[in-house]
Coordinates of C-alpha atoms and ligand atoms in Angstrom, one line a residue:
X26 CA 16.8 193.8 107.4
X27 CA 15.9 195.7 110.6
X28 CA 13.7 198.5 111.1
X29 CA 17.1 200.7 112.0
X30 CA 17.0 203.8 109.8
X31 CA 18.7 207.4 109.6
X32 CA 16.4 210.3 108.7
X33 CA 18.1 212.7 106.5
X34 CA 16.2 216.4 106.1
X35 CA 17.4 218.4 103.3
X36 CA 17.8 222.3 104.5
X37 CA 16.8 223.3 101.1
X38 CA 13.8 221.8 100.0
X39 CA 12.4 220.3 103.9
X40 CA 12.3 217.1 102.3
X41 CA 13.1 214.1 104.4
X42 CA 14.4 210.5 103.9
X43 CA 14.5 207.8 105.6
X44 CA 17.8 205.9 104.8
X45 CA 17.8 201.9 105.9
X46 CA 20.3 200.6 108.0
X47 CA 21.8 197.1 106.7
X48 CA 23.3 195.1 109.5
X49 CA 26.1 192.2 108.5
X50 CA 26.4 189.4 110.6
X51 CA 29.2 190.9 112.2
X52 CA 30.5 194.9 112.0
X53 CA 29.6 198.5 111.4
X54 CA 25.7 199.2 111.0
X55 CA 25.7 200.6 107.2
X56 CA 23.9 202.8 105.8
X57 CA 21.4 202.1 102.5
X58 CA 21.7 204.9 100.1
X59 CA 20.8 203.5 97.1
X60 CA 17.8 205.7 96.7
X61 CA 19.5 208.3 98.3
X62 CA 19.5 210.3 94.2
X63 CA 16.1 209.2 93.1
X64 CA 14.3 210.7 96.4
X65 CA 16.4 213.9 97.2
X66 CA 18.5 214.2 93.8
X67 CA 22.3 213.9 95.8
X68 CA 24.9 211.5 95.5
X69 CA 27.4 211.0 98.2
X70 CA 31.2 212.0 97.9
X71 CA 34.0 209.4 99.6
X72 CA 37.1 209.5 97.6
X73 CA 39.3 206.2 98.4
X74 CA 35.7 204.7 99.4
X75 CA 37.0 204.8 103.2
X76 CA 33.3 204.8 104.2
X77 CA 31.8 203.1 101.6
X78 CA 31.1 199.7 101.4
X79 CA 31.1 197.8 97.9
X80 CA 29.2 195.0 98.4
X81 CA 27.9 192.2 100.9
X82 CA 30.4 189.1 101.0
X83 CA 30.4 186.0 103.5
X84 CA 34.4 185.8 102.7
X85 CA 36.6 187.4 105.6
X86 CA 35.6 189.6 108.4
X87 CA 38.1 192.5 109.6
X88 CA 37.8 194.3 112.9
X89 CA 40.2 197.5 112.4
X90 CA 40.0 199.0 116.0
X91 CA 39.9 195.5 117.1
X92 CA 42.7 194.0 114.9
X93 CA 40.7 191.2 114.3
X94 CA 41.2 188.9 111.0
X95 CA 38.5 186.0 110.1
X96 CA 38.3 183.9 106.7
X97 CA 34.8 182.2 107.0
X98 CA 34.7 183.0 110.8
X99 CA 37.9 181.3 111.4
X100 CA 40.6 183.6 113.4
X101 CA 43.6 184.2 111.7
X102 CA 45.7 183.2 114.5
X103 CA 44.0 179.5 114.6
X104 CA 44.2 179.3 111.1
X105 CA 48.3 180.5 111.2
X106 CA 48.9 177.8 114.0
X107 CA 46.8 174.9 112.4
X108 CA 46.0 175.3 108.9
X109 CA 48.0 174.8 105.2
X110 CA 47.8 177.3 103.0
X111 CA 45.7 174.8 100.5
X112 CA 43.3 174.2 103.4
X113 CA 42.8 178.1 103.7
X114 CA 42.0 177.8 99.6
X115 CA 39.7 176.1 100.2
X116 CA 37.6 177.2 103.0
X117 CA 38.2 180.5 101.4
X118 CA 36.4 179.0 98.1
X119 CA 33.9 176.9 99.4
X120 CA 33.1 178.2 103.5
X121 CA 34.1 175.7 105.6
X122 CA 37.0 173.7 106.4
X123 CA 37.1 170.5 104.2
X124 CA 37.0 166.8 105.5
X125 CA 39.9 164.7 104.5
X126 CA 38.1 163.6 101.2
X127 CA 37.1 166.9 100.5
X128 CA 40.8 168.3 100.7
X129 CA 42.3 165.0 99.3
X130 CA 40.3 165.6 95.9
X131 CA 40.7 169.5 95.9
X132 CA 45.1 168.9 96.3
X133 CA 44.7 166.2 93.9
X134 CA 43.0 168.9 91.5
X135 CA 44.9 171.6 92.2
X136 CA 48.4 169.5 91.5
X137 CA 47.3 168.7 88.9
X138 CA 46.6 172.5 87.1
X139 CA 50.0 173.4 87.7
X140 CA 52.0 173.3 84.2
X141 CA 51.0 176.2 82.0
X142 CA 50.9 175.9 78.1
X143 CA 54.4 175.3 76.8
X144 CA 53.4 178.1 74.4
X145 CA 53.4 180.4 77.5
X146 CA 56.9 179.7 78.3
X147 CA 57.5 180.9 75.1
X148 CA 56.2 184.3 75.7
X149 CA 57.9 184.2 78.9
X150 CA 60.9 184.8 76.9
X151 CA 59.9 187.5 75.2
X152 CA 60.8 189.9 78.1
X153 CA 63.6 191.9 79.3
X154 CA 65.6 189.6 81.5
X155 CA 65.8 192.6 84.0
X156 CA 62.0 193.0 83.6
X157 CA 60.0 193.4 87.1
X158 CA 58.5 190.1 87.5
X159 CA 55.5 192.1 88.4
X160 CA 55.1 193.1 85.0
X161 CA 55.3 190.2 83.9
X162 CA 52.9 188.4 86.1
X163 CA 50.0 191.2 85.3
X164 CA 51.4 190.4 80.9
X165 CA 51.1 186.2 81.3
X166 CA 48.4 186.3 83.7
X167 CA 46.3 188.8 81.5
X168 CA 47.3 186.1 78.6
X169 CA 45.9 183.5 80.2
X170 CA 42.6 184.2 78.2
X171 CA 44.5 183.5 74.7
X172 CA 45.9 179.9 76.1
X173 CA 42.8 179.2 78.0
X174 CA 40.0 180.3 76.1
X175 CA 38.3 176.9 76.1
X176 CA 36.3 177.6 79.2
X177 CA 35.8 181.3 79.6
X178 CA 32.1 181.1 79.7
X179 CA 31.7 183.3 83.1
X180 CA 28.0 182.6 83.3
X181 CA 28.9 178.8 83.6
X182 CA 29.5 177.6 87.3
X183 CA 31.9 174.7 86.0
X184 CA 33.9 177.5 83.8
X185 CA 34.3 180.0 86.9
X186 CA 35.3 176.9 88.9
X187 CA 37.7 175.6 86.4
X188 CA 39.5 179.3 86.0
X189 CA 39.6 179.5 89.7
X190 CA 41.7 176.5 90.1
X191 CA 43.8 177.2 86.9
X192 CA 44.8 180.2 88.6
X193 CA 45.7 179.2 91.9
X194 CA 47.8 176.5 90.5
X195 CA 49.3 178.3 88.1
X196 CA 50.6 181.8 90.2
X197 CA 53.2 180.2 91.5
X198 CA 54.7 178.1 88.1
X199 CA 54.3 181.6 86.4
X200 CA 56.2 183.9 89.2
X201 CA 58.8 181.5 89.9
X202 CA 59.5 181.4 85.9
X203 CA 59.3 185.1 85.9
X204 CA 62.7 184.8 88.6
X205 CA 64.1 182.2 86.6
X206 CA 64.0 184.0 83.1
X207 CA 65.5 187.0 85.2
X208 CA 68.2 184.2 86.3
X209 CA 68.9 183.3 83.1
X210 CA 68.0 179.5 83.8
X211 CA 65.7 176.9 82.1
X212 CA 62.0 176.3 82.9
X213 CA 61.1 174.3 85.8
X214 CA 58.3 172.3 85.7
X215 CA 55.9 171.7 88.6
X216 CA 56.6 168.2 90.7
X217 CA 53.7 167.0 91.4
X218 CA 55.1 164.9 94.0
X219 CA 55.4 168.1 96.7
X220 CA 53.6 170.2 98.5
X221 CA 51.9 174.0 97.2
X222 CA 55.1 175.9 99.0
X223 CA 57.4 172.9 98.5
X224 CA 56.9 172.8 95.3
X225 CA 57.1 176.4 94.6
X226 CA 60.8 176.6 96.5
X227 CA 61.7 173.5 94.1
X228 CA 60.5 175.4 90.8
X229 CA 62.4 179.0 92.1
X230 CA 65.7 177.5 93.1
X231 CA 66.3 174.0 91.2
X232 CA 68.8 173.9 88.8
X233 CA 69.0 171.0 86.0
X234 CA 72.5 170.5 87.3
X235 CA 72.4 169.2 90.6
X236 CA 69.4 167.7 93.2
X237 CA 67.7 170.3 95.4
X238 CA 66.1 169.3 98.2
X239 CA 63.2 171.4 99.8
X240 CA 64.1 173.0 103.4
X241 CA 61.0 171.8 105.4
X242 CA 61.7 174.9 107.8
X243 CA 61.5 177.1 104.7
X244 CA 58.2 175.6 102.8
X245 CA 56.3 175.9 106.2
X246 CA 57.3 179.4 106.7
X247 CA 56.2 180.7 103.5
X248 CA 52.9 178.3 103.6
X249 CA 52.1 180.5 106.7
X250 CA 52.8 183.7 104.5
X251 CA 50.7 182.3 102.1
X252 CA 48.0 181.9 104.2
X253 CA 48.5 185.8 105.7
X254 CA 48.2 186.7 102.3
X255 CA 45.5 185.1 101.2
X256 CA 42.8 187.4 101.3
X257 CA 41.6 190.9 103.5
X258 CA 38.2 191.7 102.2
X259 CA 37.4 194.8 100.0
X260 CA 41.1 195.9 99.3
X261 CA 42.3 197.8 96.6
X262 CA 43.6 194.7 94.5
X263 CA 40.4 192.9 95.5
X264 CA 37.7 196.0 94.7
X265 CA 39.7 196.3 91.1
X266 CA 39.0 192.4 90.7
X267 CA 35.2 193.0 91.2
X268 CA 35.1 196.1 89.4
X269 CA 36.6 194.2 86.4
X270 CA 34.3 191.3 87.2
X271 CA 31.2 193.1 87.4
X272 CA 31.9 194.4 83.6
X273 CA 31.6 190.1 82.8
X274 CA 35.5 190.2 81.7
X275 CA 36.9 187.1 81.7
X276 CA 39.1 185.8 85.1
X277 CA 42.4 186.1 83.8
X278 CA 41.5 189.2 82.7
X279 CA 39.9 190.4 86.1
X280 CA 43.1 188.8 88.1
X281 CA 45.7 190.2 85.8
X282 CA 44.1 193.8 86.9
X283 CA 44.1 192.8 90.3
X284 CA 47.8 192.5 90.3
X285 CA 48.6 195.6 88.7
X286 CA 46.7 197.3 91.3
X287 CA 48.9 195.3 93.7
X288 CA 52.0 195.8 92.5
X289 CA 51.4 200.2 93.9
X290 CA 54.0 200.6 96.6
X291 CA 50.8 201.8 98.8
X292 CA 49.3 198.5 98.4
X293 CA 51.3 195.2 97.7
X294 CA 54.4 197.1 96.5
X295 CA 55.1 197.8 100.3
X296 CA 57.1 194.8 101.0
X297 CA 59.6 195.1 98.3
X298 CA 59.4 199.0 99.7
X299 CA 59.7 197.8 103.2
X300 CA 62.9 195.9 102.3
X301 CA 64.4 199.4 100.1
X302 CA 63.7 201.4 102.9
X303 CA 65.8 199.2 105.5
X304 CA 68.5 199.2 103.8
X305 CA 68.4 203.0 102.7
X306 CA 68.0 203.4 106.4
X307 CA 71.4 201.3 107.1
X308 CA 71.5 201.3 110.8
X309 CA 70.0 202.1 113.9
X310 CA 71.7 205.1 114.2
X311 CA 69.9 206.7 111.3
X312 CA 66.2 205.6 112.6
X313 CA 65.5 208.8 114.4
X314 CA 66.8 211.2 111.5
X315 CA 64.4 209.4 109.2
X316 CA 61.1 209.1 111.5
X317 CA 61.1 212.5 111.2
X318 CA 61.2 212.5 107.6
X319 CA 58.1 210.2 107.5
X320 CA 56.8 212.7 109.7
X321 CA 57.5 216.2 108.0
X322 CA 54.4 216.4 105.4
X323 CA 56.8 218.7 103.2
X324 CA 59.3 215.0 103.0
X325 CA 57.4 212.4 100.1
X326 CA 59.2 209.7 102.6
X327 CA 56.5 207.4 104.7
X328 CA 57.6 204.6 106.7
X329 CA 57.0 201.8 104.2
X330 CA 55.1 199.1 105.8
X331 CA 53.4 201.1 108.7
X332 CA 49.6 202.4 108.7
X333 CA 46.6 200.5 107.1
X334 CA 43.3 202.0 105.9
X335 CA 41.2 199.8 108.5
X336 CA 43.4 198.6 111.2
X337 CA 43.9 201.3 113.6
X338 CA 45.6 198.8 115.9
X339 CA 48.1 196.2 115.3
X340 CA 47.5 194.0 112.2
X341 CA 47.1 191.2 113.4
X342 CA 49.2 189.5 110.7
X343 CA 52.2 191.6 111.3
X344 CA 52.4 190.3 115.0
X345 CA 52.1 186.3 113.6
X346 CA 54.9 187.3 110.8
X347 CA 57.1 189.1 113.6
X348 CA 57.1 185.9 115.7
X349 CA 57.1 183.8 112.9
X350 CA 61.1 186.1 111.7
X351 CA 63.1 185.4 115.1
X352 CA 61.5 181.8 114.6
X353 CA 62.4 181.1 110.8
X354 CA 66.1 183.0 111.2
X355 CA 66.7 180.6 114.2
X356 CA 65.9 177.2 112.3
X357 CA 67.6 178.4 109.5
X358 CA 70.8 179.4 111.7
X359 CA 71.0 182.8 110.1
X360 CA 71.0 186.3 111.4
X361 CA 69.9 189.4 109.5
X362 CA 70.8 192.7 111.2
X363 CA 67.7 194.6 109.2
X364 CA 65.6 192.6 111.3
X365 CA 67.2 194.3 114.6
X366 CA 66.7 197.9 112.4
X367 CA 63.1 197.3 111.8
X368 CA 62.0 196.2 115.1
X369 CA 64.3 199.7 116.5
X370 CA 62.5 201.4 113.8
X371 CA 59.0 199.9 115.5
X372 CA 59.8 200.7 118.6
X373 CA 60.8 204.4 118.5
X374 CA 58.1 204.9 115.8
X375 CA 55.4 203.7 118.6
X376 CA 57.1 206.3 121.4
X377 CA 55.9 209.2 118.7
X378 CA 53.1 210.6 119.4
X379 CA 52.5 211.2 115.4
X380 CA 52.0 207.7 114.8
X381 CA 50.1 207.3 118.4
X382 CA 48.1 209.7 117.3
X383 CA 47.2 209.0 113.8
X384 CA 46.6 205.0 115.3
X385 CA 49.8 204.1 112.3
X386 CA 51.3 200.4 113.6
X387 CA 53.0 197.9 111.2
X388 CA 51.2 196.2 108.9
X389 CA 51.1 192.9 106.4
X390 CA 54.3 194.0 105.0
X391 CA 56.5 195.5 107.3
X392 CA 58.2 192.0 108.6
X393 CA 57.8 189.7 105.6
X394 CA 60.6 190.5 103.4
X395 CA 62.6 189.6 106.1
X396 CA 61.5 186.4 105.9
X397 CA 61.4 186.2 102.0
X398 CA 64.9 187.7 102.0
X399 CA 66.3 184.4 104.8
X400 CA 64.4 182.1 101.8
X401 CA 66.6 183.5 99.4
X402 CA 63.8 185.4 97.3
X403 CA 65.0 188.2 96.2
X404 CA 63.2 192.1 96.9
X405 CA 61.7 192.4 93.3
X406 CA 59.9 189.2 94.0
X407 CA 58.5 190.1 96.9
X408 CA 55.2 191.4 95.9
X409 CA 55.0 188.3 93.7
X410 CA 54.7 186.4 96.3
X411 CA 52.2 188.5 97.6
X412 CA 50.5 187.9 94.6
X413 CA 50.4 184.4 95.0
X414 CA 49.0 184.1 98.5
X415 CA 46.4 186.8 97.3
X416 CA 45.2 185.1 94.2
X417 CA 43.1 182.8 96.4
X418 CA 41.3 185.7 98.0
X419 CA 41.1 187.2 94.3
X420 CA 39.2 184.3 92.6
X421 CA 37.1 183.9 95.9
X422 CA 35.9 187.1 96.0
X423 CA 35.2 187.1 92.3
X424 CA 33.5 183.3 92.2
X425 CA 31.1 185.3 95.1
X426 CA 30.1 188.2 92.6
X427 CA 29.8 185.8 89.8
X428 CA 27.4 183.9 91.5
X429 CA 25.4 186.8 92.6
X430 CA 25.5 189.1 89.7
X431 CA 25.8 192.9 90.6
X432 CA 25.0 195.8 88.3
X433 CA 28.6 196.7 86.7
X434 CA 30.5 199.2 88.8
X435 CA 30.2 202.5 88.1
X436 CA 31.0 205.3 90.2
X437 CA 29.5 209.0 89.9
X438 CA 31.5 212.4 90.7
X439 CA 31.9 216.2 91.7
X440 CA 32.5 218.0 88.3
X441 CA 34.8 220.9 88.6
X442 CA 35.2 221.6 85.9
X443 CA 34.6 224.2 83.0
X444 CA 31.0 225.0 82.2
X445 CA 29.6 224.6 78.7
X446 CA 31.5 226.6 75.8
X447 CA 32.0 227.4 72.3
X448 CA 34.3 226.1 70.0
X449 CA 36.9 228.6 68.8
X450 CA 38.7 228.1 65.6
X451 CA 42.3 227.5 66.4
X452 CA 43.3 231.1 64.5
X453 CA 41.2 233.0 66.5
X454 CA 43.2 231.2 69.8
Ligands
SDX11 C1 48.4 196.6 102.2 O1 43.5 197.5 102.3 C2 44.2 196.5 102.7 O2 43.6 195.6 103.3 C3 45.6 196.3 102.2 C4 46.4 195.1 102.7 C5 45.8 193.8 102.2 O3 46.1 192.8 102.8 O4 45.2 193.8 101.0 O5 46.4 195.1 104.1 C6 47.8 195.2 102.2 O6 48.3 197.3 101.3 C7 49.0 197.1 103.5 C8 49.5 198.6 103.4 C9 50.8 198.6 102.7 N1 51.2 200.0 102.4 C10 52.2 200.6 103.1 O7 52.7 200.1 104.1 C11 52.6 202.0 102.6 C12 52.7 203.0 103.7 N2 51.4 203.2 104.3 C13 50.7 204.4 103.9 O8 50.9 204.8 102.6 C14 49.2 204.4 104.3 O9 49.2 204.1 105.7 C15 48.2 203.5 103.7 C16 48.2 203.6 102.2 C17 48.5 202.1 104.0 C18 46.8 203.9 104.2 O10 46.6 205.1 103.8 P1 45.2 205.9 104.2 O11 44.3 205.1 104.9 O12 44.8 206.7 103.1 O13 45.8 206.8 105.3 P2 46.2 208.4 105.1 O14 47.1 208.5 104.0 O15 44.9 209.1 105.2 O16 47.0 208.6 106.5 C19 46.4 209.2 107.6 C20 47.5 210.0 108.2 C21 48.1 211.1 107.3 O17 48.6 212.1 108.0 P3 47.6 213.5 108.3 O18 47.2 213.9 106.9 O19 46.5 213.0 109.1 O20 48.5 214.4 109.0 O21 48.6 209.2 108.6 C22 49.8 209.6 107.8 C23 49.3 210.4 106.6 O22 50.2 211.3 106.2 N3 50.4 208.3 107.4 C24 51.7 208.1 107.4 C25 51.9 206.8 107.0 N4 50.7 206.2 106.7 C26 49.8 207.2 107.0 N5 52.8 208.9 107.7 C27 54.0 208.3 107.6 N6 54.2 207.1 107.2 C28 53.2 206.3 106.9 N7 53.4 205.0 106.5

């Protein structure tokens, strides 16, 4: 740690305190304040934590003024271009990109994780058919602890290792059953013959009636989105997965919360939002009428899919994903007009000073669903997929707290509210 401090003097009592500075390898000098209550008796008050860092991780490294994205030091961009999504697993896991025996044995092991308990299908049928497959991710994932309660032993390397894999070999047999329940079709199970996003396509859209072949142009499109999605440091999905992880819940239990907290149209909900508010918008024509609604703080409305709590310049992901739509609807010899809208909406949103001003560009989810929506995936599965690209960066981050215990989470507060009182006996009320 350097010798850097901050020296804090309290106006009331004259004390003083020197507060450490901790440097990363990379980013903000940050400020210790650990003993910040012990020495002067004050905690600190940050609601949504937008100042406050959680905890120290080797993971992925964001620049927000920047728009800079690194997993394990590796830009975004080269790993977009270059990389498969169960490369990015990896190196997300472990740190480094793997050599060709490395990877070979991880896809081997992964492949083979990726039926679930036949007993789990069972449940699967339990729902609604026009449940949110949302929900039922966060139920099946969360039940994940009653089918695999062999190795749930979180203090056992082997155990976390084991869980991790389970679940990133599982999220996508689970999601694309959750869209075939809501289909009314039969299970599909995994073929272990394809590819992670191949083989995903094959288990949403197969039918026992008739071959189905895997588009190439399509499974390499959403492997990129996987690998978009994959992970973004201390996000809101991510933070609930440590602060359910620092308790010593099990991982399904930890992930299952994680995808609730996705699922907020704030957070991971903003694709499937993204997609609503296109079409609510219709056509160019209306853009202008409903910028100023996102603008007018007495209109709930917010342009779904613009502004980010860290990038303050484009997201980096949002510019691959942009290219990566005119590309996909190209090769796939389609058109989709809401593309044109959105990149309209862009435009004239950018020419506002209000979202100059306030640094607002698009992020993650702005452009995906168009892609998702030229796959054929429909809007309510949209922050499913999400989900799926994201449980990598989920059981990373939580394989990383695991293996350096923290003291369980546990934030303080300013109490408002009513100072001590008496009982009254409900007559006298
Ligand atoms: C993701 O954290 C991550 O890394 C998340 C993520 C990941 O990979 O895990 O990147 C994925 O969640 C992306 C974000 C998806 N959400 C949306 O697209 C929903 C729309 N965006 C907003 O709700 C908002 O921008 C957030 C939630 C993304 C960020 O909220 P902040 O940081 O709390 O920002 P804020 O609400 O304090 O906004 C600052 C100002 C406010 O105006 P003023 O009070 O200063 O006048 O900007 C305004 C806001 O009203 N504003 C918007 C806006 N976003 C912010 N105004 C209109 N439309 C918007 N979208």
């Amino acid at each position: 740690m350097s010798d850097r401090k901050l020296t804090l003097t309290d106006s009331e009592s004259g004390k003083t305190l020197d507060l450490p500075v901790i440097s990363g390898s990379e980013g903000d000098p940050t400020l210790d304040i650990s003993g910040l209550h012990k020495e002067l008796g004050y905690f600190t008050f940050d609601p949504g934590y937008g100042t406050t860092a959680s905890c120290k991780s080797d993971i992925t490294f964001i620049d927000g003024e920047a728009g800079i994205l690194r997993y394990r030091g590796y830009p975004i961009e080269q790993l977009a271009e270059n990389s498969s999504f169960l490369e990015v697993a990896y190196t997300l896991l472990y740190g480094d990109l793997p050599t060709k025996g490395q990877f070979a044995g991880f896809e081997r092991n992964i492949t083979y994780h990726t039926m679930v308990h036949e007993k789990l299908n069972t449940f699967m049928q339990g729902f609604q058919y026009n449940a949110h497959p949302m929900a039922i991710l966060s139920g099946v994932v969360g039940s994940m602890a009653a089918f695999y309660h062999d190795k749930l032993d979180v203090n056992d390397p082997e155990q976390r290792e084991l869980a991790a894999k389970r679940l990133i070999a599982k999220m996508p047999t689970i999601a694309a059953a959750a869209y075939r329940h809501s289909m009314g079709w039969p299970s599909a199970y995994p073929k272990n013959s394809l590819g992670y996003s191949e083989r995903f396509l094959h288990m949403m859209f197969s039918v026992p009636a008739e071959p189905y072949e895997v588009n190439p142009v399509a499974a390499r499109a959403l492997d990129l989105l996987f690998i978009l999605h994959a992970d973004h440091e201390q996000n809101a999905s991510t933070s609930t997965v440590r602060l359910v992880g620092s308790t010593g819940a099990n991982p399904y239990a930890c992930v299952a919360a994680g995808i609730a907290a996705l699922w907020g149209p704030a957070h991971g909900g903003a694709n499937e939002a993204v997609l609503n508010m296109l079409n609510q918008i219709g056509s160019v024509d209306n853009v202008e009428k409903f910028v100023k609604k996102a603008k007018d703080k007495n209109d709930p409305f917010r342009l779904m899919g613009f502004g980010h709590r860290v990038y303050k310049n484009y997201d980096p992901r949002a510019t691959i994903i942009r290219k990566q739509c005119h590309e996909v609807l190209a090769e796939l010899g389609k058109q989709d007009e809401l593309l044109d809208l959105a990149m309209e909406l862009e435009r004239i949103a950018l020419e506002d000073d209000y979202f100059v001003e306030r640094k607002l560009y698009p992020n993650v989810d702005f452009y995906s669903g168009i892609i998702y929506k030229a796959l054929g995936i429909p809007t309510s599965m949209f922050t499913a997929m999400f989900a799926i690209g994201r449980t990598v960066g989920w059981v990373s981050q939580w394989l990383e707290q695991a293996a350096n215990p923290t003291r369980i989470g546990r934030p303080r507060q300013v109490y408002t509210g009513a100072g001590e009182r008496g009982y009254v006996p409900i007559e006298n009320r």
